[in-house]
PDB file of C-alpha atoms in Angstrom:
ATOM      1  CA  MET T   1     -39.553  34.734  42.608  1.00 81.00           C
ATOM      2  CA  HIS T   2     -35.925  34.257  43.606  1.00 94.00           C
ATOM      3  CA  ALA T   3     -33.102  35.627  41.470  1.00 97.00           C
ATOM      4  CA  ILE T   4     -31.360  32.251  41.874  1.00 97.00           C
ATOM      5  CA  ASP T   5     -33.284  29.101  42.712  1.00 97.00           C
ATOM      6  CA  ALA T   6     -31.563  25.711  42.758  1.00 97.00           C
ATOM      7  CA  ALA T   7     -32.894  22.457  44.189  1.00 97.00           C
ATOM      8  CA  ALA T   8     -31.018  19.165  44.643  1.00 97.00           C
ATOM      9  CA  LEU T   9     -28.389  20.354  42.163  1.00 97.00           C
ATOM     10  CA  THR T  10     -25.982  17.484  41.479  1.00 98.00           C
ATOM     11  CA  ARG T  11     -23.002  16.929  39.211  1.00 97.00           C
ATOM     12  CA  THR T  12     -21.101  13.677  38.868  1.00 97.00           C
ATOM     13  CA  TYR T  13     -18.117  12.601  36.799  1.00 95.00           C
ATOM     14  CA  GLY T  14     -18.236   8.827  36.601  1.00 94.00           C
ATOM     15  CA  ASP T  15     -18.224   7.623  40.206  1.00 93.00           C
ATOM     16  CA  ASN T  16     -17.079  11.000  41.537  1.00 95.00           C
ATOM     17  CA  THR T  17     -19.845  13.274  42.859  1.00 96.00           C
ATOM     18  CA  VAL T  18     -18.546  16.845  42.808  1.00 96.00           C
ATOM     19  CA  VAL T  19     -21.796  18.611  43.734  1.00 97.00           C
ATOM     20  CA  ASP T  20     -24.257  16.585  45.784  1.00 97.00           C
ATOM     21  CA  GLY T  21     -27.837  17.827  46.155  1.00 97.00           C
ATOM     22  CA  VAL T  22     -27.196  21.539  46.625  1.00 97.00           C
ATOM     23  CA  ASP T  23     -30.177  23.770  47.431  1.00 97.00           C
ATOM     24  CA  LEU T  24     -29.621  27.493  46.929  1.00 97.00           C
ATOM     25  CA  ARG T  25     -32.183  30.302  46.910  1.00 96.00           C
ATOM     26  CA  VAL T  26     -31.092  33.918  46.590  1.00 97.00           C
ATOM     27  CA  PRO T  27     -33.633  36.761  46.753  1.00 96.00           C
ATOM     28  CA  ALA T  28     -33.250  39.605  44.255  1.00 95.00           C
ATOM     29  CA  GLY T  29     -31.034  42.503  45.264  1.00 94.00           C
ATOM     30  CA  GLN T  30     -28.827  40.621  47.707  1.00 95.00           C
ATOM     31  CA  VAL T  31     -25.227  39.439  47.948  1.00 96.00           C
ATOM     32  CA  HIS T  32     -24.998  35.717  48.637  1.00 97.00           C
ATOM     33  CA  ALA T  33     -21.582  34.242  49.446  1.00 96.00           C
ATOM     34  CA  LEU T  34     -20.752  30.663  48.495  1.00 95.00           C
ATOM     35  CA  LEU T  35     -17.898  29.396  50.669  1.00 92.00           C
ATOM     36  CA  GLY T  36     -15.998  26.163  50.942  1.00 88.00           C
ATOM     37  CA  PRO T  37     -12.469  24.745  50.977  1.00 86.00           C
ATOM     38  CA  ASN T  38     -10.717  23.939  47.713  1.00 85.00           C
ATOM     39  CA  GLY T  39     -12.496  21.074  45.994  1.00 88.00           C
ATOM     40  CA  SER T  40     -15.787  21.667  47.810  1.00 91.00           C
ATOM     41  CA  GLY T  41     -17.745  22.186  44.579  1.00 93.00           C
ATOM     42  CA  LYS T  42     -18.090  25.986  44.524  1.00 92.00           C
ATOM     43  CA  THR T  43     -16.906  26.593  40.975  1.00 90.00           C
ATOM     44  CA  THR T  44     -18.806  23.590  39.600  1.00 94.00           C
ATOM     45  CA  THR T  45     -21.971  24.926  41.249  1.00 95.00           C
ATOM     46  CA  VAL T  46     -21.419  28.352  39.691  1.00 94.00           C
ATOM     47  CA  ARG T  47     -20.806  26.814  36.266  1.00 94.00           C
ATOM     48  CA  MET T  48     -24.096  24.913  36.453  1.00 97.00           C
ATOM     49  CA  LEU T  49     -25.976  28.030  37.552  1.00 97.00           C
ATOM     50  CA  ALA T  50     -24.364  29.992  34.710  1.00 94.00           C
ATOM     51  CA  THR T  51     -25.542  27.408  32.121  1.00 95.00           C
ATOM     52  CA  LEU T  52     -21.926  26.468  31.335  1.00 94.00           C
ATOM     53  CA  LEU T  53     -22.338  22.948  32.701  1.00 96.00           C
ATOM     54  CA  ARG T  54     -25.396  20.709  32.606  1.00 96.00           C
ATOM     55  CA  PRO T  55     -26.450  19.253  35.968  1.00 97.00           C
ATOM     56  CA  THR T  56     -26.486  15.476  36.274  1.00 97.00           C
ATOM     57  CA  SER T  57     -29.698  15.870  38.254  1.00 97.00           C
ATOM     58  CA  GLY T  58     -31.655  18.514  40.088  1.00 97.00           C
ATOM     59  CA  ARG T  59     -32.698  21.860  38.677  1.00 97.00           C
ATOM     60  CA  ALA T  60     -31.701  25.521  38.700  1.00 97.00           C
ATOM     61  CA  ALA T  61     -33.357  28.702  37.494  1.00 97.00           C
ATOM     62  CA  ILE T  62     -32.173  32.282  37.036  1.00 97.00           C
ATOM     63  CA  ARG T  63     -35.036  34.729  37.565  1.00 96.00           C
ATOM     64  CA  GLY T  64     -37.491  31.958  36.763  1.00 96.00           C
ATOM     65  CA  PHE T  65     -35.725  30.658  33.638  1.00 97.00           C
ATOM     66  CA  ASP T  66     -34.600  27.056  33.872  1.00 97.00           C
ATOM     67  CA  THR T  67     -30.872  26.781  33.121  1.00 97.00           C
ATOM     68  CA  VAL T  68     -31.410  23.666  30.961  1.00 97.00           C
ATOM     69  CA  THR T  69     -34.787  24.028  29.268  1.00 97.00           C
ATOM     70  CA  HIS T  70     -34.577  27.820  28.877  1.00 97.00           C
ATOM     71  CA  ALA T  71     -30.810  28.263  28.879  1.00 96.00           C
ATOM     72  CA  GLU T  72     -30.734  31.195  26.442  1.00 95.00           C
ATOM     73  CA  ASP T  73     -33.276  33.152  28.478  1.00 96.00           C
ATOM     74  CA  ALA T  74     -31.312  32.389  31.654  1.00 96.00           C
ATOM     75  CA  LYS T  75     -28.053  33.559  30.031  1.00 93.00           C
ATOM     76  CA  ARG T  76     -29.618  36.911  29.193  1.00 91.00           C
ATOM     77  CA  GLN T  77     -30.197  37.493  32.899  1.00 94.00           C
ATOM     78  CA  LEU T  78     -26.653  36.990  34.079  1.00 92.00           C
ATOM     79  CA  GLY T  79     -23.057  38.090  33.943  1.00 89.00           C
ATOM     80  CA  LEU T  80     -20.031  36.021  34.970  1.00 89.00           C
ATOM     81  CA  VAL T  81     -16.598  37.061  36.191  1.00 87.00           C
ATOM     82  CA  GLY T  82     -14.506  33.913  36.499  1.00 82.00           C
ATOM     83  CA  GLN T  83     -11.345  33.230  38.471  1.00 75.00           C
ATOM     84  CA  PHE T  84      -9.058  33.979  35.548  1.00 72.00           C
ATOM     85  CA  HIS T  85      -8.640  36.996  33.300  1.00 68.00           C
ATOM     86  CA  ALA T  86     -11.175  36.849  30.477  1.00 78.00           C
ATOM     87  CA  VAL T  87      -9.966  39.874  28.527  1.00 89.00           C
ATOM     88  CA  ASP T  88      -7.458  39.781  25.658  1.00 93.00           C
ATOM     89  CA  PRO T  89      -4.059  41.011  26.927  1.00 94.00           C
ATOM     90  CA  ARG T  90      -3.007  42.012  23.393  1.00 95.00           C
ATOM     91  CA  LEU T  91      -5.796  44.585  23.093  1.00 96.00           C
ATOM     92  CA  THR T  92      -6.240  47.835  24.970  1.00 97.00           C
ATOM     93  CA  GLY T  93      -8.819  48.099  27.705  1.00 96.00           C
ATOM     94  CA  ARG T  94     -11.023  50.180  25.445  1.00 96.00           C
ATOM     95  CA  GLN T  95     -10.711  47.754  22.521  1.00 97.00           C
ATOM     96  CA  ASN T  96     -11.711  44.853  24.776  1.00 96.00           C
ATOM     97  CA  LEU T  97     -14.844  46.600  25.982  1.00 96.00           C
ATOM     98  CA  VAL T  98     -15.871  47.908  22.553  1.00 96.00           C
ATOM     99  CA  MET T  99     -15.473  44.413  21.119  1.00 95.00           C
ATOM    100  CA  LEU T 100     -17.599  42.892  23.892  1.00 93.00           C
ATOM    101  CA  ALA T 101     -20.248  45.576  23.507  1.00 94.00           C
ATOM    102  CA  ARG T 102     -20.441  44.949  19.755  1.00 95.00           C
ATOM    103  CA  LEU T 103     -20.762  41.202  20.388  1.00 91.00           C
ATOM    104  CA  ASN T 104     -23.683  42.009  22.682  1.00 87.00           C
ATOM    105  CA  GLY T 105     -25.522  43.932  19.987  1.00 91.00           C
ATOM    106  CA  PHE T 106     -24.397  47.532  20.490  1.00 94.00           C
ATOM    107  CA  ARG T 107     -23.952  49.664  17.390  1.00 96.00           C
ATOM    108  CA  ALA T 108     -20.419  51.011  16.867  1.00 96.00           C
ATOM    109  CA  THR T 109     -21.026  54.512  18.242  1.00 96.00           C
ATOM    110  CA  ALA T 110     -23.021  53.248  21.208  1.00 96.00           C
ATOM    111  CA  ALA T 111     -20.357  50.620  21.953  1.00 96.00           C
ATOM    112  CA  ARG T 112     -17.584  53.228  22.107  1.00 96.00           C
ATOM    113  CA  ARG T 113     -19.705  55.515  24.294  1.00 96.00           C
ATOM    114  CA  HIS T 114     -20.663  52.705  26.662  1.00 94.00           C
ATOM    115  CA  ALA T 115     -17.057  51.484  26.935  1.00 95.00           C
ATOM    116  CA  GLY T 116     -15.902  55.000  27.764  1.00 95.00           C
ATOM    117  CA  GLU T 117     -18.539  55.373  30.476  1.00 93.00           C
ATOM    118  CA  LEU T 118     -17.543  52.104  32.099  1.00 91.00           C
ATOM    119  CA  LEU T 119     -13.839  52.919  31.954  1.00 94.00           C
ATOM    120  CA  ASP T 120     -14.553  56.224  33.693  1.00 92.00           C
ATOM    121  CA  ARG T 121     -16.707  54.617  36.358  1.00 86.00           C
ATOM    122  CA  PHE T 122     -14.143  51.940  37.178  1.00 85.00           C
ATOM    123  CA  GLU T 123     -11.262  54.447  37.238  1.00 88.00           C
ATOM    124  CA  LEU T 124      -9.547  52.936  34.197  1.00 93.00           C
ATOM    125  CA  ALA T 125      -9.854  55.911  31.843  1.00 94.00           C
ATOM    126  CA  GLU T 126      -6.167  56.865  32.075  1.00 95.00           C
ATOM    127  CA  ALA T 127      -5.116  53.336  31.090  1.00 95.00           C
ATOM    128  CA  ALA T 128      -7.931  52.817  28.560  1.00 96.00           C
ATOM    129  CA  ASP T 129      -5.655  52.962  25.497  1.00 97.00           C
ATOM    130  CA  ARG T 130      -2.822  50.860  26.905  1.00 97.00           C
ATOM    131  CA  VAL T 131      -2.615  47.160  26.077  1.00 97.00           C
ATOM    132  CA  VAL T 132      -3.962  45.043  28.912  1.00 95.00           C
ATOM    133  CA  ARG T 133      -0.744  43.096  29.432  1.00 95.00           C
ATOM    134  CA  THR T 134       0.763  46.289  30.908  1.00 96.00           C
ATOM    135  CA  TYR T 135      -1.981  46.577  33.559  1.00 95.00           C
ATOM    136  CA  SER T 136      -1.408  45.770  37.212  1.00 91.00           C
ATOM    137  CA  GLY T 137      -3.253  42.811  38.728  1.00 86.00           C
ATOM    138  CA  GLY T 138      -5.827  45.083  40.334  1.00 86.00           C
ATOM    139  CA  MET T 139      -6.448  46.967  37.078  1.00 90.00           C
ATOM    140  CA  ARG T 140      -6.892  43.747  35.114  1.00 90.00           C
ATOM    141  CA  ARG T 141      -9.334  42.445  37.704  1.00 88.00           C
ATOM    142  CA  ARG T 142     -11.349  45.651  37.503  1.00 88.00           C
ATOM    143  CA  LEU T 143     -11.420  45.310  33.718  1.00 92.00           C
ATOM    144  CA  ASP T 144     -12.657  41.720  34.128  1.00 89.00           C
ATOM    145  CA  ILE T 145     -15.550  42.976  36.226  1.00 86.00           C
ATOM    146  CA  VAL T 146     -16.310  45.732  33.714  1.00 87.00           C
ATOM    147  CA  ALA T 147     -16.399  43.077  30.991  1.00 89.00           C
ATOM    148  CA  GLY T 148     -18.970  41.143  33.005  1.00 84.00           C
ATOM    149  CA  MET T 149     -21.073  44.309  33.243  1.00 80.00           C
ATOM    150  CA  ILE T 150     -21.099  45.271  29.553  1.00 86.00           C
ATOM    151  CA  VAL T 151     -24.770  44.437  29.527  1.00 85.00           C
ATOM    152  CA  ARG T 152     -25.996  45.197  33.047  1.00 84.00           C
ATOM    153  CA  PRO T 153     -27.030  41.752  34.321  1.00 90.00           C
ATOM    154  CA  ALA T 154     -29.840  41.128  36.748  1.00 94.00           C
ATOM    155  CA  VAL T 155     -27.614  38.468  38.349  1.00 96.00           C
ATOM    156  CA  LEU T 156     -23.813  38.710  38.537  1.00 94.00           C
ATOM    157  CA  PHE T 157     -21.580  35.748  39.440  1.00 94.00           C
ATOM    158  CA  LEU T 158     -18.224  36.776  40.906  1.00 92.00           C
ATOM    159  CA  ASP T 159     -15.965  33.723  41.240  1.00 88.00           C
ATOM    160  CA  GLU T 160     -13.173  34.640  43.682  1.00 86.00           C
ATOM    161  CA  PRO T 161     -12.909  38.189  42.295  1.00 86.00           C
ATOM    162  CA  THR T 162     -10.210  39.454  44.688  1.00 85.00           C
ATOM    163  CA  THR T 163      -7.779  36.530  44.744  1.00 79.00           C
ATOM    164  CA  ALA T 164      -4.149  37.776  44.896  1.00 75.00           C
ATOM    165  CA  LEU T 165      -5.177  41.447  44.978  1.00 79.00           C
ATOM    166  CA  ASP T 166      -3.663  43.941  47.410  1.00 83.00           C
ATOM    167  CA  PRO T 167      -5.907  45.394  50.164  1.00 86.00           C
ATOM    168  CA  HIS T 168      -6.520  48.654  48.272  1.00 84.00           C
ATOM    169  CA  SER T 169      -7.678  46.811  45.145  1.00 81.00           C
ATOM    170  CA  ARG T 170      -9.851  44.492  47.224  1.00 84.00           C
ATOM    171  CA  ASN T 171     -11.569  47.468  48.852  1.00 87.00           C
ATOM    172  CA  GLU T 172     -12.252  48.943  45.418  1.00 84.00           C
ATOM    173  CA  ILE T 173     -13.928  45.695  44.335  1.00 85.00           C
ATOM    174  CA  TYR T 174     -16.049  45.755  47.510  1.00 90.00           C
ATOM    175  CA  ARG T 175     -17.191  49.276  46.676  1.00 88.00           C
ATOM    176  CA  TYR T 176     -18.212  48.236  43.169  1.00 86.00           C
ATOM    177  CA  VAL T 177     -20.147  45.226  44.511  1.00 89.00           C
ATOM    178  CA  ARG T 178     -22.081  47.435  46.916  1.00 92.00           C
ATOM    179  CA  ASP T 179     -22.846  49.847  44.071  1.00 89.00           C
ATOM    180  CA  PHE T 180     -24.153  47.014  41.870  1.00 88.00           C
ATOM    181  CA  VAL T 181     -26.487  45.780  44.598  1.00 93.00           C
ATOM    182  CA  ALA T 182     -27.719  49.299  45.352  1.00 93.00           C
ATOM    183  CA  GLU T 183     -28.651  49.559  41.668  1.00 90.00           C
ATOM    184  CA  GLY T 184     -30.620  46.296  41.765  1.00 92.00           C
ATOM    185  CA  THR T 185     -28.128  43.608  40.721  1.00 94.00           C
ATOM    186  CA  THR T 186     -28.104  40.301  42.620  1.00 97.00           C
ATOM    187  CA  VAL T 187     -24.572  39.027  43.308  1.00 96.00           C
ATOM    188  CA  LEU T 188     -23.433  35.461  43.942  1.00 96.00           C
ATOM    189  CA  LEU T 189     -19.905  35.638  45.335  1.00 94.00           C
ATOM    190  CA  THR T 190     -17.457  32.797  45.820  1.00 92.00           C
ATOM    191  CA  THR T 191     -14.408  33.675  47.847  1.00 86.00           C
ATOM    192  CA  GLN T 192     -11.520  32.291  49.894  1.00 78.00           C
ATOM    193  CA  TYR T 193     -11.555  35.391  52.125  1.00 80.00           C
ATOM    194  CA  LEU T 194     -13.991  34.858  54.975  1.00 81.00           C
ATOM    195  CA  ASP T 195     -13.822  38.492  56.078  1.00 83.00           C
ATOM    196  CA  GLU T 196     -14.915  39.375  52.546  1.00 88.00           C
ATOM    197  CA  ALA T 197     -18.062  37.286  52.913  1.00 89.00           C
ATOM    198  CA  GLN T 198     -18.749  38.770  56.329  1.00 87.00           C
ATOM    199  CA  ARG T 199     -18.401  42.321  54.991  1.00 89.00           C
ATOM    200  CA  LEU T 200     -20.448  41.901  51.817  1.00 93.00           C
ATOM    201  CA  ALA T 201     -22.934  39.063  52.135  1.00 94.00           C
ATOM    202  CA  ASP T 202     -26.553  39.163  53.243  1.00 95.00           C
ATOM    203  CA  ALA T 203     -26.468  35.371  53.439  1.00 96.00           C
ATOM    204  CA  ILE T 204     -23.885  32.601  53.240  1.00 95.00           C
ATOM    205  CA  THR T 205     -23.894  28.997  52.067  1.00 95.00           C
ATOM    206  CA  ILE T 206     -20.956  26.773  53.055  1.00 92.00           C
ATOM    207  CA  LEU T 207     -20.096  23.704  50.981  1.00 93.00           C
ATOM    208  CA  GLU T 208     -17.972  20.753  51.993  1.00 92.00           C
ATOM    209  CA  ALA T 209     -17.374  17.792  49.658  1.00 92.00           C
ATOM    210  CA  GLY T 210     -20.130  19.053  47.377  1.00 95.00           C
ATOM    211  CA  ARG T 211     -22.785  19.273  50.077  1.00 95.00           C
ATOM    212  CA  VAL T 212     -24.336  22.207  51.932  1.00 95.00           C
ATOM    213  CA  VAL T 213     -23.217  22.055  55.582  1.00 91.00           C
ATOM    214  CA  ALA T 214     -24.466  25.506  56.600  1.00 90.00           C
ATOM    215  CA  ALA T 215     -26.761  28.161  55.211  1.00 92.00           C
ATOM    216  CA  GLY T 216     -28.040  31.386  56.724  1.00 92.00           C
ATOM    217  CA  THR T 217     -27.116  34.942  57.560  1.00 91.00           C
ATOM    218  CA  PRO T 218     -23.584  35.623  58.853  1.00 87.00           C
ATOM    219  CA  ALA T 219     -25.045  35.954  62.363  1.00 83.00           C
ATOM    220  CA  GLN T 220     -26.793  32.577  62.079  1.00 85.00           C
ATOM    221  CA  ILE T 221     -23.602  30.922  60.840  1.00 84.00           C
ATOM    222  CA  LEU T 222     -21.639  32.372  63.760  1.00 78.00           C
ATOM    223  CA  ALA T 223     -24.298  31.298  66.271  1.00 73.00           C
ATOM    224  CA  ALA T 224     -23.885  27.680  65.156  1.00 71.00           C
ATOM    225  CA  VAL T 225     -20.380  27.497  66.610  1.00 71.00           C
ATOM    226  CA  PRO T 226     -19.813  27.447  70.376  1.00 68.00           C
ATOM    227  CA  ALA T 227     -18.459  30.557  72.023  1.00 72.00           C
ATOM    228  CA  GLY T 228     -15.187  30.231  73.886  1.00 79.00           C
ATOM    229  CA  LEU T 229     -13.421  31.121  77.128  1.00 82.00           C
ATOM    230  CA  ASP T 230      -9.680  30.931  77.815  1.00 83.00           C
ATOM    231  CA  LEU T 231      -8.014  31.018  81.202  1.00 84.00           C
ATOM    232  CA  ILE T 232      -4.595  30.561  82.774  1.00 87.00           C
ATOM    233  CA  VAL T 233      -4.342  28.920  86.199  1.00 84.00           C
ATOM    234  CA  ASP T 234      -1.520  27.853  88.499  1.00 80.00           C
ATOM    235  CA  ASP T 235      -3.169  24.743  89.930  1.00 73.00           C
ATOM    236  CA  ALA T 236      -2.082  22.237  87.309  1.00 68.00           C
ATOM    237  CA  ASP T 237      -3.160  19.275  89.446  1.00 76.00           C
ATOM    238  CA  ARG T 238      -6.755  20.567  89.784  1.00 82.00           C
ATOM    239  CA  TYR T 239      -7.758  20.346  86.162  1.00 83.00           C
ATOM    240  CA  ALA T 240     -10.713  18.058  86.873  1.00 85.00           C
ATOM    241  CA  GLU T 241     -12.083  20.489  89.468  1.00 89.00           C
ATOM    242  CA  ILE T 242     -11.715  23.433  87.072  1.00 87.00           C
ATOM    243  CA  ALA T 243     -13.483  21.501  84.332  1.00 88.00           C
ATOM    244  CA  ALA T 244     -16.297  20.645  86.762  1.00 91.00           C
ATOM    245  CA  VAL T 245     -16.794  24.322  87.645  1.00 90.00           C
ATOM    246  CA  LEU T 246     -16.923  25.329  83.978  1.00 87.00           C
ATOM    247  CA  ALA T 247     -19.318  22.457  83.248  1.00 88.00           C
ATOM    248  CA  THR T 248     -21.909  24.137  85.494  1.00 89.00           C
ATOM    249  CA  PHE T 249     -21.938  26.973  82.935  1.00 84.00           C
ATOM    250  CA  GLY T 250     -22.221  24.591  79.972  1.00 80.00           C
ATOM    251  CA  GLY T 251     -18.488  24.596  79.254  1.00 82.00           C
ATOM    252  CA  VAL T 252     -16.611  21.658  77.801  1.00 79.00           C
ATOM    253  CA  PRO T 253     -12.835  21.427  77.301  1.00 80.00           C
ATOM    254  CA  SER T 254     -11.768  22.457  73.821  1.00 71.00           C
ATOM    255  CA  ASP T 255      -8.702  20.260  73.898  1.00 62.00           C
ATOM    256  CA  SER T 256      -7.319  17.170  75.571  1.00 55.00           C
ATOM    257  CA  LEU T 257      -6.176  16.987  79.185  1.00 56.00           C
ATOM    258  CA  PRO T 258      -2.971  19.009  79.570  1.00 55.00           C
ATOM    259  CA  ALA T 259       0.175  17.408  80.938  1.00 53.00           C
ATOM    260  CA  PRO T 260      -0.067  17.446  84.777  1.00 54.00           C
ATOM    261  CA  HIS T 261       3.362  19.033  85.210  1.00 52.00           C
ATOM    262  CA  LEU T 262       2.436  22.178  83.263  1.00 58.00           C
ATOM    263  CA  SER T 263       2.193  25.269  85.452  1.00 63.00           C
ATOM    264  CA  PRO T 264       0.880  27.822  84.739  1.00 76.00           C
ATOM    265  CA  MET T 265      -1.693  25.957  82.689  1.00 75.00           C
ATOM    266  CA  GLU T 266      -3.562  27.438  79.713  1.00 80.00           C
ATOM    267  CA  LEU T 267      -7.089  26.066  79.347  1.00 81.00           C
ATOM    268  CA  SER T 268      -9.723  26.579  76.679  1.00 78.00           C
ATOM    269  CA  PHE T 269     -13.447  25.828  76.924  1.00 81.00           C
ATOM    270  CA  THR T 270     -16.345  26.092  74.506  1.00 78.00           C
ATOM    271  CA  PHE T 271     -20.016  26.563  75.346  1.00 75.00           C
ATOM    272  CA  THR T 272     -23.194  25.269  73.802  1.00 63.00           C
ATOM    273  CA  GLY T 273     -24.607  28.814  73.888  1.00 61.00           C
ATOM    274  CA  ASP T 274     -23.073  32.192  74.568  1.00 64.00           C
ATOM    275  CA  ALA T 275     -19.977  32.272  76.731  1.00 67.00           C
ATOM    276  CA  PRO T 276     -20.927  33.173  80.326  1.00 76.00           C
ATOM    277  CA  GLY T 277     -19.970  36.478  81.884  1.00 78.00           C
ATOM    278  CA  LEU T 278     -16.477  36.522  83.365  1.00 82.00           C
ATOM    279  CA  LEU T 279     -17.561  37.676  86.824  1.00 87.00           C
ATOM    280  CA  PRO T 280     -19.819  34.662  87.569  1.00 88.00           C
ATOM    281  CA  VAL T 281     -17.079  32.287  86.400  1.00 87.00           C
ATOM    282  CA  LEU T 282     -14.448  34.001  88.543  1.00 89.00           C
ATOM    283  CA  ARG T 283     -16.734  33.881  91.573  1.00 90.00           C
ATOM    284  CA  ALA T 284     -17.361  30.161  91.062  1.00 91.00           C
ATOM    285  CA  LEU T 285     -13.655  29.418  90.691  1.00 90.00           C
ATOM    286  CA  ASP T 286     -12.836  31.548  93.726  1.00 90.00           C
ATOM    287  CA  ALA T 287     -15.452  29.681  95.756  1.00 92.00           C
ATOM    288  CA  ALA T 288     -13.621  26.483  94.791  1.00 91.00           C
ATOM    289  CA  ASP T 289     -10.351  28.124  95.943  1.00 90.00           C
ATOM    290  CA  ILE T 290      -8.916  28.085  92.425  1.00 88.00           C
ATOM    291  CA  THR T 291      -6.689  31.048  91.549  1.00 85.00           C
ATOM    292  CA  VAL T 292      -6.932  32.423  88.002  1.00 88.00           C
ATOM    293  CA  ARG T 293      -4.008  34.337  86.535  1.00 86.00           C
ATOM    294  CA  ASP T 294      -5.854  35.504  83.430  1.00 88.00           C
ATOM    295  CA  ILE T 295      -9.249  34.943  81.810  1.00 83.00           C
ATOM    296  CA  GLY T 296     -11.010  36.161  78.691  1.00 79.00           C
ATOM    297  CA  THR T 297     -13.867  35.332  76.351  1.00 75.00           C
ATOM    298  CA  ARG T 298     -13.066  34.266  72.813  1.00 70.00           C
ATOM    299  CA  ALA T 299     -15.405  35.699  70.204  1.00 66.00           C
ATOM    300  CA  THR T 300     -16.428  33.352  67.423  1.00 68.00           C
ATOM    301  CA  THR T 301     -15.274  34.522  64.004  1.00 71.00           C
ATOM    302  CA  LEU T 302     -16.423  33.401  60.582  1.00 74.00           C
ATOM    303  CA  ASP T 303     -13.044  31.654  60.302  1.00 74.00           C
ATOM    304  CA  ASP T 304     -13.935  29.603  63.405  1.00 72.00           C
ATOM    305  CA  ALA T 305     -17.342  28.769  61.965  1.00 75.00           C
ATOM    306  CA  PHE T 306     -15.904  27.814  58.595  1.00 78.00           C
ATOM    307  CA  LEU T 307     -13.292  25.508  60.113  1.00 73.00           C
ATOM    308  CA  ALA T 308     -15.779  23.910  62.495  1.00 72.00           C
ATOM    309  CA  LEU T 309     -18.579  23.400  60.006  1.00 74.00           C
ATOM    310  CA  THR T 310     -16.293  21.933  57.358  1.00 76.00           C
ATOM    311  CA  GLY T 311     -14.759  19.605  59.942  1.00 63.00           C
ATOM    312  CA  ARG T 312     -11.281  21.110  59.573  1.00 52.00           C
ATOM    313  CA  ASP T 313     -10.807  22.414  63.101  1.00 50.00           C
ATOM    314  CA  ARG T 314      -9.821  19.884  65.742  1.00 39.00           C
ATOM    315  CA  VAL T 315     -10.859  22.308  68.492  1.00 37.00           C
ATOM    316  CA  ALA T 316     -14.411  22.605  67.222  1.00 39.00           C
ATOM    317  CA  ALA T 317     -14.707  19.190  65.644  1.00 38.00           C
ATOM    318  CA  GLY T 318     -17.608  18.345  67.892  1.00 39.00           C
ATOM    319  CA  ALA T 319     -19.479  21.446  66.768  1.00 38.00           C
ATOM    320  CA  ARG T 320     -20.016  20.356  63.191  1.00 35.00           C
ATOM    321  CA  LYS T 321     -23.693  20.239  62.301  1.00 38.00           C
ATOM    322  CA  GLU T 322     -26.021  21.334  59.568  1.00 41.00           C
ATOM    323  CA  VAL T 323     -27.277  24.858  60.029  1.00 44.00           C
ATOM    324  CA  ARG T 324     -30.342  26.234  58.315  1.00 42.00           C
ATOM    325  CA  ALA T 325     -31.849  29.687  58.405  1.00 43.00           C
TER     326      ALA T 325
END
């Protein structure tokens, strides 16, 4: 049984389809990152999975509980940390957590004890009795996450948890996420930071215009985008010959034909598989009497993959395709 299991999940508003047939399966005890540009349907997908929004069609289940027909059971399995601060800024950190614990069925003494333990764990004990409006952005975000963990959920949704945080605060959030997973919690993470997904996620799903355009491990996502090679040559009038040499290695120009008067000329090629070794390429160019000033391979990053797979990178526009694990 998957911790999260969604099939053909769809949400429309009139004629506007915001989420269009999303399939998402997350095994227990993993971090799954949900990526996509603004307006791609990430937050709407999370809201449907969290029982906050009813799907127009399709189905979703949290640990086997259908989010529509068994919504209350599904809710008991999950915690949600949204994009915006969910705590009351007029109360202290401790008062917020005690109130939430009481609302979740804790007796008064147990609620105070539990709140204190969480404040200690998340390094908020010194600020526990200050009103939240005096907290820094990083402290408030940590308190948000604590609030989502008042009752330890089996599944935790983190919707862009580190937006606008400084690097130190982001690293603290990463540490907490790893701790949660080590203790058995499944995490669904939406984020705008691609390095964040690469550091934390066991698997990634990329949405574009409400549809899944890629799904798999970070390595599988990266492998879907052609590797690259950049070189600088002096022979500006021999572009066609250079392209022909690179074509024997599976290389295709990444950009349009450069202006013939440019010298030296910077060229970029992508490859259907791994970029070839530099030595064989240099030997082939030398055999064609083409002098190379500089040459280097260009490693594919998750940023490259994201831009290519969502169709937002002119260089890799031809690389867009659906990727499945």
